[in-house]
Coordinates of C-alpha atoms in Angstrom, one line a residue:
X25 CA 0.9 -3.5 -2.2
X26 CA 2.6 -6.8 -1.2
X27 CA 2.5 -9.6 -4.0
X28 CA 3.9 -12.8 -4.6
X29 CA 3.1 -16.0 -5.7
X30 CA 0.5 -14.4 -8.5
X31 CA -1.9 -14.5 -5.2
X32 CA -3.9 -11.9 -4.6
X33 CA -2.2 -10.0 -1.9
X34 CA -2.0 -11.8 1.7
X35 CA -2.7 -9.8 5.0
X36 CA -4.1 -6.6 2.8
X37 CA -5.6 -3.7 5.1
X38 CA -7.9 -1.1 4.4
X39 CA -5.5 1.5 5.3
X40 CA -7.8 4.4 4.7
X41 CA -9.2 4.2 8.1
X42 CA -13.5 4.8 8.5
X43 CA -13.6 8.5 8.7
X44 CA -11.6 8.5 5.4
X45 CA -13.9 5.7 3.2
X46 CA -13.4 2.8 4.6
X47 CA -16.6 0.9 6.1
X48 CA -17.9 2.0 9.6
X49 CA -16.0 -0.6 12.6
X50 CA -18.8 -2.6 13.9
X51 CA -19.6 0.0 17.4
X52 CA -20.5 2.5 15.0
X53 CA -23.3 0.6 13.7
X54 CA -24.3 -1.1 17.2
X55 CA -24.2 2.6 18.5
X56 CA -27.6 4.0 17.3
X57 CA -29.5 0.6 18.5
X58 CA -27.7 0.1 21.6
X59 CA -28.7 4.3 22.6
X60 CA -32.2 3.4 21.9
X61 CA -32.1 0.0 24.0
X62 CA -30.2 2.0 26.8
X63 CA -32.9 4.4 26.9
X64 CA -35.8 1.8 27.1
X65 CA -34.5 0.1 29.4
X66 CA -33.3 2.9 31.9
X67 CA -36.8 4.2 31.9
X68 CA -38.9 1.0 32.3
X69 CA -36.5 -0.2 35.4
X70 CA -35.9 3.6 36.8
X71 CA -38.6 4.1 40.2
X72 CA -39.7 8.1 38.5
X73 CA -39.5 9.0 35.0
X74 CA -36.0 10.1 33.8
X75 CA -35.2 13.5 31.8
X76 CA -32.9 11.8 29.0
X77 CA -35.2 11.8 26.3
X78 CA -32.9 14.4 24.7
X79 CA -30.6 11.6 23.9
X80 CA -33.1 10.3 21.6
X81 CA -32.5 13.1 19.1
X82 CA -29.2 11.4 18.6
X83 CA -30.2 8.4 17.3
X84 CA -31.0 9.5 13.6
X85 CA -27.7 11.7 12.8
X86 CA -25.7 8.4 14.7
X87 CA -27.5 6.5 12.4
X88 CA -26.6 8.9 9.1
X89 CA -22.4 6.8 9.9
X90 CA -23.6 3.7 8.8
X91 CA -26.8 2.6 7.5
X92 CA -28.8 3.8 4.2
X93 CA -31.9 5.9 4.4
X94 CA -34.6 3.0 4.8
X95 CA -32.6 1.9 8.4
X96 CA -32.4 5.1 8.9
X97 CA -36.0 6.0 8.7
X98 CA -36.8 3.1 10.7
X99 CA -34.3 4.3 13.8
X100 CA -36.1 7.8 13.5
X101 CA -39.9 6.4 13.4
X102 CA -38.8 4.5 16.4
X103 CA -37.3 7.4 18.3
X104 CA -40.6 9.0 17.8
X105 CA -42.6 5.9 18.9
X106 CA -40.6 5.9 22.2
X107 CA -41.1 9.5 22.9
X108 CA -44.9 8.9 22.4
X109 CA -45.5 5.3 24.3
X110 CA -46.6 6.2 28.6
X111 CA -45.0 3.4 29.3
X112 CA -41.3 5.1 29.2
X113 CA -42.2 8.3 31.4
X114 CA -40.1 10.4 28.8
X115 CA -41.9 13.6 30.6
X116 CA -44.6 13.9 28.5
X117 CA -42.6 15.9 25.3
X118 CA -45.0 18.7 23.7
X119 CA -45.5 19.3 19.9
X120 CA -42.6 21.4 19.9
X121 CA -40.5 18.5 20.8
X122 CA -41.9 15.4 18.8
X123 CA -41.7 18.3 15.2
X124 CA -37.6 18.8 15.7
X125 CA -37.1 14.8 16.4
X126 CA -39.3 14.5 13.2
X127 CA -37.1 17.2 11.6
X128 CA -34.3 15.5 13.0
X129 CA -35.0 12.6 11.3
X130 CA -36.7 13.3 7.8
X131 CA -33.5 15.0 7.5
X132 CA -30.9 12.1 8.5
X133 CA -33.1 10.6 5.9
X134 CA -32.3 12.5 3.3
X135 CA -28.4 12.9 4.3
X136 CA -28.7 8.9 4.5
X137 CA -29.4 8.7 0.9
X138 CA -26.9 11.2 -0.5
X139 CA -24.2 9.4 1.6
X140 CA -25.3 6.0 0.5
X141 CA -25.5 6.8 -2.9
X142 CA -21.5 8.9 -3.1
X143 CA -20.6 5.9 -1.1
X144 CA -21.6 3.9 -4.0
X145 CA -19.5 6.3 -6.6
X146 CA -16.5 6.1 -4.4
X147 CA -16.7 2.5 -4.0
X148 CA -16.9 2.1 -8.0
X149 CA -14.0 4.9 -8.9
X150 CA -11.7 2.8 -6.2
X151 CA -12.5 -0.5 -8.0
X152 CA -11.2 1.3 -10.7
X153 CA -8.5 2.9 -9.7
X154 CA -7.3 -0.4 -8.0
X155 CA -7.6 -2.0 -11.9
X156 CA -5.7 1.1 -13.5
X157 CA -2.6 1.0 -10.7
X158 CA -2.8 -2.9 -10.4
X159 CA -2.2 -2.8 -14.1
X160 CA 0.7 -0.4 -13.8
X161 CA 2.2 -2.8 -10.9
X162 CA 0.7 -6.3 -11.6
X163 CA 1.1 -8.9 -9.0
X164 CA 4.4 -11.0 -9.3
X165 CA 4.4 -14.4 -10.1
X166 CA 5.7 -17.2 -8.1
X167 CA 8.5 -17.5 -10.3
X168 CA 9.7 -16.0 -13.4
X169 CA 12.1 -18.5 -15.8
X170 CA 14.3 -19.9 -13.2
X171 CA 14.3 -17.4 -10.6
X172 CA 12.1 -17.8 -7.9
X173 CA 10.4 -13.8 -6.8
X174 CA 8.3 -12.2 -4.1
X175 CA 7.4 -8.7 -4.1
X176 CA 6.3 -6.8 -0.7
X177 CA 4.7 -2.6 -1.8
X178 CA 3.3 -0.4 0.8
X179 CA 2.5 3.0 -0.6
X180 CA 3.1 5.9 1.7
X181 CA 0.0 7.9 0.9
X182 CA -3.0 6.1 2.7
X183 CA -5.8 4.2 -0.3
X184 CA -3.4 3.9 -2.8
X185 CA -2.0 0.7 -4.0
X186 CA 1.0 2.1 -6.1
X187 CA 3.1 5.2 -5.1
X188 CA 6.9 6.7 -6.0
X189 CA 8.4 3.0 -5.8
X190 CA 8.3 0.1 -8.6
X191 CA 9.6 -3.1 -9.3
X192 CA 9.1 -5.8 -11.7
X193 CA 10.8 -8.9 -13.1
X194 CA 10.5 -9.9 -16.7
X195 CA 11.9 -13.3 -18.8
X196 CA 13.7 -11.5 -22.0
X197 CA 15.2 -14.0 -24.8
X198 CA 19.0 -13.2 -22.6
X199 CA 17.5 -14.7 -19.0
X200 CA 15.6 -13.1 -16.2
X201 CA 15.8 -9.1 -15.8
X202 CA 14.5 -7.5 -12.4
X203 CA 14.1 -4.2 -11.5
X204 CA 13.5 -2.3 -8.4
X205 CA 13.5 1.6 -8.1
X206 CA 12.2 4.6 -6.5
X207 CA 11.2 8.1 -8.4
X208 CA 11.3 11.4 -7.3
X209 CA 8.3 12.4 -4.8
X210 CA 6.0 9.8 -3.8
X211 CA 2.4 9.1 -4.1
X212 CA -0.1 9.5 -6.9
X213 CA 2.0 12.3 -8.4
X214 CA 4.8 9.7 -9.5
X215 CA 2.5 7.3 -10.6
X216 CA 2.8 8.1 -14.3
X217 CA 6.9 7.9 -14.1
X218 CA 6.8 4.8 -12.6
X219 CA 4.5 3.5 -15.3
X220 CA 6.9 5.5 -18.2
X221 CA 9.6 3.9 -16.9
X222 CA 8.1 0.5 -16.1
X223 CA 6.9 0.0 -19.9
X224 CA 10.6 1.1 -20.7
X225 CA 11.3 -1.8 -18.7
X226 CA 9.2 -4.1 -19.8
X227 CA 10.2 -3.2 -23.5
X228 CA 14.2 -3.4 -22.6
X229 CA 14.1 -6.9 -22.1
X230 CA 13.4 -7.9 -25.2
X231 CA 15.8 -6.1 -27.0
X232 CA 18.7 -4.9 -24.6
X233 CA 20.7 -7.8 -23.9
X234 CA 23.0 -6.2 -21.5
X235 CA 21.0 -4.1 -18.0
X236 CA 23.5 -1.3 -18.7
X237 CA 22.1 -0.5 -21.7
X238 CA 18.4 -1.4 -20.4
X239 CA 19.7 1.3 -17.5
X240 CA 20.7 3.5 -20.2
X241 CA 17.0 2.7 -22.0
X242 CA 15.2 3.9 -18.8
X243 CA 17.5 7.2 -18.6
X244 CA 16.5 7.9 -21.9
X245 CA 13.1 7.6 -21.0
X246 CA 13.2 9.8 -18.0
X247 CA 14.9 12.1 -19.7
X248 CA 12.1 12.7 -22.8
X249 CA 9.4 12.6 -20.3
X250 CA 11.2 15.9 -18.3
X251 CA 11.6 17.6 -22.1
X252 CA 8.1 17.2 -22.5
X253 CA 7.6 19.4 -18.7
X254 CA 9.5 22.8 -18.4
X255 CA 11.2 22.5 -15.2
X256 CA 10.4 18.9 -14.2
X257 CA 13.6 17.6 -13.6
X258 CA 12.7 13.9 -13.0
X259 CA 14.9 11.9 -12.0
X260 CA 14.9 8.2 -10.1
X261 CA 17.1 5.8 -8.3
X262 CA 17.0 2.3 -9.6
X263 CA 19.0 -1.0 -9.2
X264 CA 19.0 -3.9 -12.4
X265 CA 19.5 -7.3 -11.8
X266 CA 20.7 -9.6 -15.2
X267 CA 20.3 -13.4 -14.1
X268 CA 21.9 -15.3 -16.6
X269 CA 20.4 -18.4 -18.4
X270 CA 21.3 -20.9 -16.2
X271 CA 20.7 -18.4 -12.9
X272 CA 24.6 -19.3 -11.9
X273 CA 25.2 -15.7 -12.2
X274 CA 23.5 -12.2 -11.8
X275 CA 24.9 -9.1 -13.3
X276 CA 23.4 -6.0 -11.0
X277 CA 23.4 -2.2 -12.1
X278 CA 23.2 0.2 -9.5
X279 CA 22.0 3.6 -10.5
X280 CA 22.4 5.3 -7.2
X281 CA 20.6 2.8 -5.1
X282 CA 21.3 0.5 -2.9
X283 CA 22.7 -2.7 -4.2
X284 CA 21.1 -5.8 -3.2
X285 CA 21.6 -8.0 0.3
X286 CA 23.2 -11.5 -0.5
X287 CA 21.7 -14.4 2.1
X288 CA 23.2 -17.5 2.0
X289 CA 23.9 -19.8 4.4
X290 CA 21.8 -18.1 7.2
X291 CA 24.3 -15.1 6.8
X292 CA 23.2 -11.4 5.0
X293 CA 26.0 -9.7 3.0
X294 CA 25.5 -6.7 1.7
X295 CA 27.0 -6.7 -2.0
X296 CA 29.7 -3.9 -3.6
X297 CA 28.6 -2.6 -6.3
X298 CA 29.2 0.7 -8.1
X299 CA 26.7 3.3 -7.3
X300 CA 26.1 5.0 -10.4
X301 CA 24.1 8.0 -11.4
X302 CA 20.7 7.8 -10.7
X303 CA 18.3 7.9 -13.9
X304 CA 17.7 10.8 -15.9
X305 CA 20.5 12.2 -15.1
X306 CA 22.2 11.3 -18.9
X307 CA 24.1 7.9 -18.3
X308 CA 24.8 7.6 -22.5
X309 CA 28.0 8.0 -23.7
X310 CA 29.7 11.1 -23.6
X311 CA 27.0 12.1 -21.2
X312 CA 27.8 11.9 -17.7
X313 CA 28.8 8.5 -15.6
X314 CA 28.1 5.4 -17.7
X315 CA 26.1 2.8 -15.7
X316 CA 28.8 0.0 -14.5
X317 CA 27.8 -3.9 -13.9
X318 CA 29.4 -6.1 -11.0
X319 CA 29.0 -9.5 -11.7
X320 CA 27.9 -11.8 -8.7
X321 CA 27.9 -16.2 -8.6
X322 CA 24.7 -17.5 -6.9
X323 CA 24.7 -21.1 -5.6
X324 CA 21.5 -22.8 -4.7
X325 CA 19.7 -21.5 -1.9
X326 CA 20.8 -18.1 -2.3
X327 CA 18.5 -15.5 -2.3
X328 CA 18.9 -11.3 -3.7
X329 CA 17.1 -8.7 -1.3
X330 CA 17.0 -5.8 -2.7
X331 CA 14.8 -2.8 -0.7
X332 CA 13.9 0.9 -0.8
X333 CA 15.0 3.1 0.5
X334 CA 11.6 3.2 2.9
X335 CA 13.3 0.7 4.2
X336 CA 16.8 1.2 5.2
X337 CA 15.4 5.1 6.1
X338 CA 12.8 4.3 8.4
X339 CA 13.7 5.6 12.2
X340 CA 12.4 4.6 15.5
X341 CA 11.9 6.8 18.2
X342 CA 15.5 7.4 19.2
X343 CA 16.5 8.4 15.5
X344 CA 18.0 5.2 14.8
X345 CA 17.8 3.5 11.1
X346 CA 16.5 0.4 10.6
X347 CA 19.6 -2.0 10.2
X348 CA 18.6 -4.1 7.1
X349 CA 21.3 -6.2 6.9
X350 CA 21.5 -6.9 10.4
X351 CA 17.9 -7.6 10.9
X352 CA 18.0 -10.4 7.5
X353 CA 21.0 -12.1 9.0
X354 CA 18.4 -12.7 12.0
X355 CA 14.9 -13.3 10.0
X356 CA 16.9 -15.3 6.6
X357 CA 15.6 -18.6 8.1
X358 CA 11.9 -17.9 7.3
X359 CA 11.6 -20.1 4.3
X360 CA 10.0 -18.9 1.5
X361 CA 10.9 -15.7 -0.4
X362 CA 7.0 -14.3 0.1
X363 CA 7.7 -15.2 4.4
X364 CA 11.2 -13.3 4.5
X365 CA 9.6 -9.8 2.8
X366 CA 6.3 -10.6 5.4
X367 CA 8.5 -10.8 8.1
X368 CA 10.7 -7.6 7.1
X369 CA 7.5 -5.9 6.8
X370 CA 6.4 -6.7 10.6
X371 CA 10.1 -6.3 11.8
X372 CA 10.3 -3.1 9.8
X373 CA 7.0 -1.7 11.8
X374 CA 8.2 -2.5 15.5
X375 CA 10.6 -0.5 14.6
X376 CA 9.0 2.9 13.6
X377 CA 4.9 2.1 14.0
X378 CA 4.4 5.1 11.4
X379 CA 6.3 4.8 8.4
X380 CA 5.8 7.7 6.4
X381 CA 7.4 6.7 2.9
X382 CA 7.0 4.2 -0.2
X383 CA 8.3 0.1 1.4
X384 CA 8.9 -1.8 -1.3
X385 CA 11.1 -5.4 -0.8
X386 CA 11.8 -7.9 -3.9
X387 CA 13.2 -11.4 -2.8
X388 CA 14.6 -13.3 -6.1
X389 CA 16.8 -16.4 -6.1
X390 CA 17.5 -18.8 -8.4
X391 CA 15.4 -22.1 -8.3
X392 CA 16.3 -25.0 -7.4
X393 CA 17.7 -27.7 -9.6

């Protein structure tokens, strides 16, 4: 899902494909009428009879792919009429041939009726799924407090808006807080864990002044969820950012996730942060390694670029990883945060056309005074 500036997704495409439930392409809709017209024209211009009437039998089944029962019935009736019109000289089809074509046409109308109703049900279910998934990961506004933000999300599982990655930016009593992470697994099976973590994050922003304590809150959430399912072993990597009230500094806590890349004056530098332990593996005091934050001063015009491993681990045909920091240095002058995320996505697809993992990007920066 691509989000940014509080607008609906820009350049969103239906990735299902027409064989997976998307509307059929134009050529599929044109094919039945084009075939009917082609047979009629060929028989009229031919000096002698043509034995091509069998082609007309394919028209009703082809109509089922994209037309409703009424249009399919009209095309089926047209086929029967063409077979009976002497001017087309289709070798005077016999009664058996006409009955066969009529039966196929009637059966096609029935199949078209069933398909149309099923498609209508799928459209309704998909609309409900979109509403539910966007409730989990809503579009980001153009700004949260004094921080400009833009996000881009592309789920690996076709036809879904949410997978195993997550991000959010919220304002709280102690300033703006942001999170980007990746839960175990991907696709619809990870949505419940994503929803649980985001719920814990949104609550923690209101009562946890430090990002370290916020990370511990998320860790406890995963521990509780994992305890309810035998052998669940839930875990997630994440990076949390806590902006100071004047957004002149940011404190970063990484939990098994790479830190952000700082874009400043046309340069891209990966910020050195303590890698930390992934969420769900006990981050609390006396229970493993507690999270350690790193403070970074910010300047006007700085941008922080965060990405999931779907970006950093994407490989080209030769097996080379996508060079995120290097490419960001080249793309840093693309202007708006939303434009930068879109440019990185386009560049990533050129590097690795077959992206198989969830891809998430988050671009944050202090607003100009």
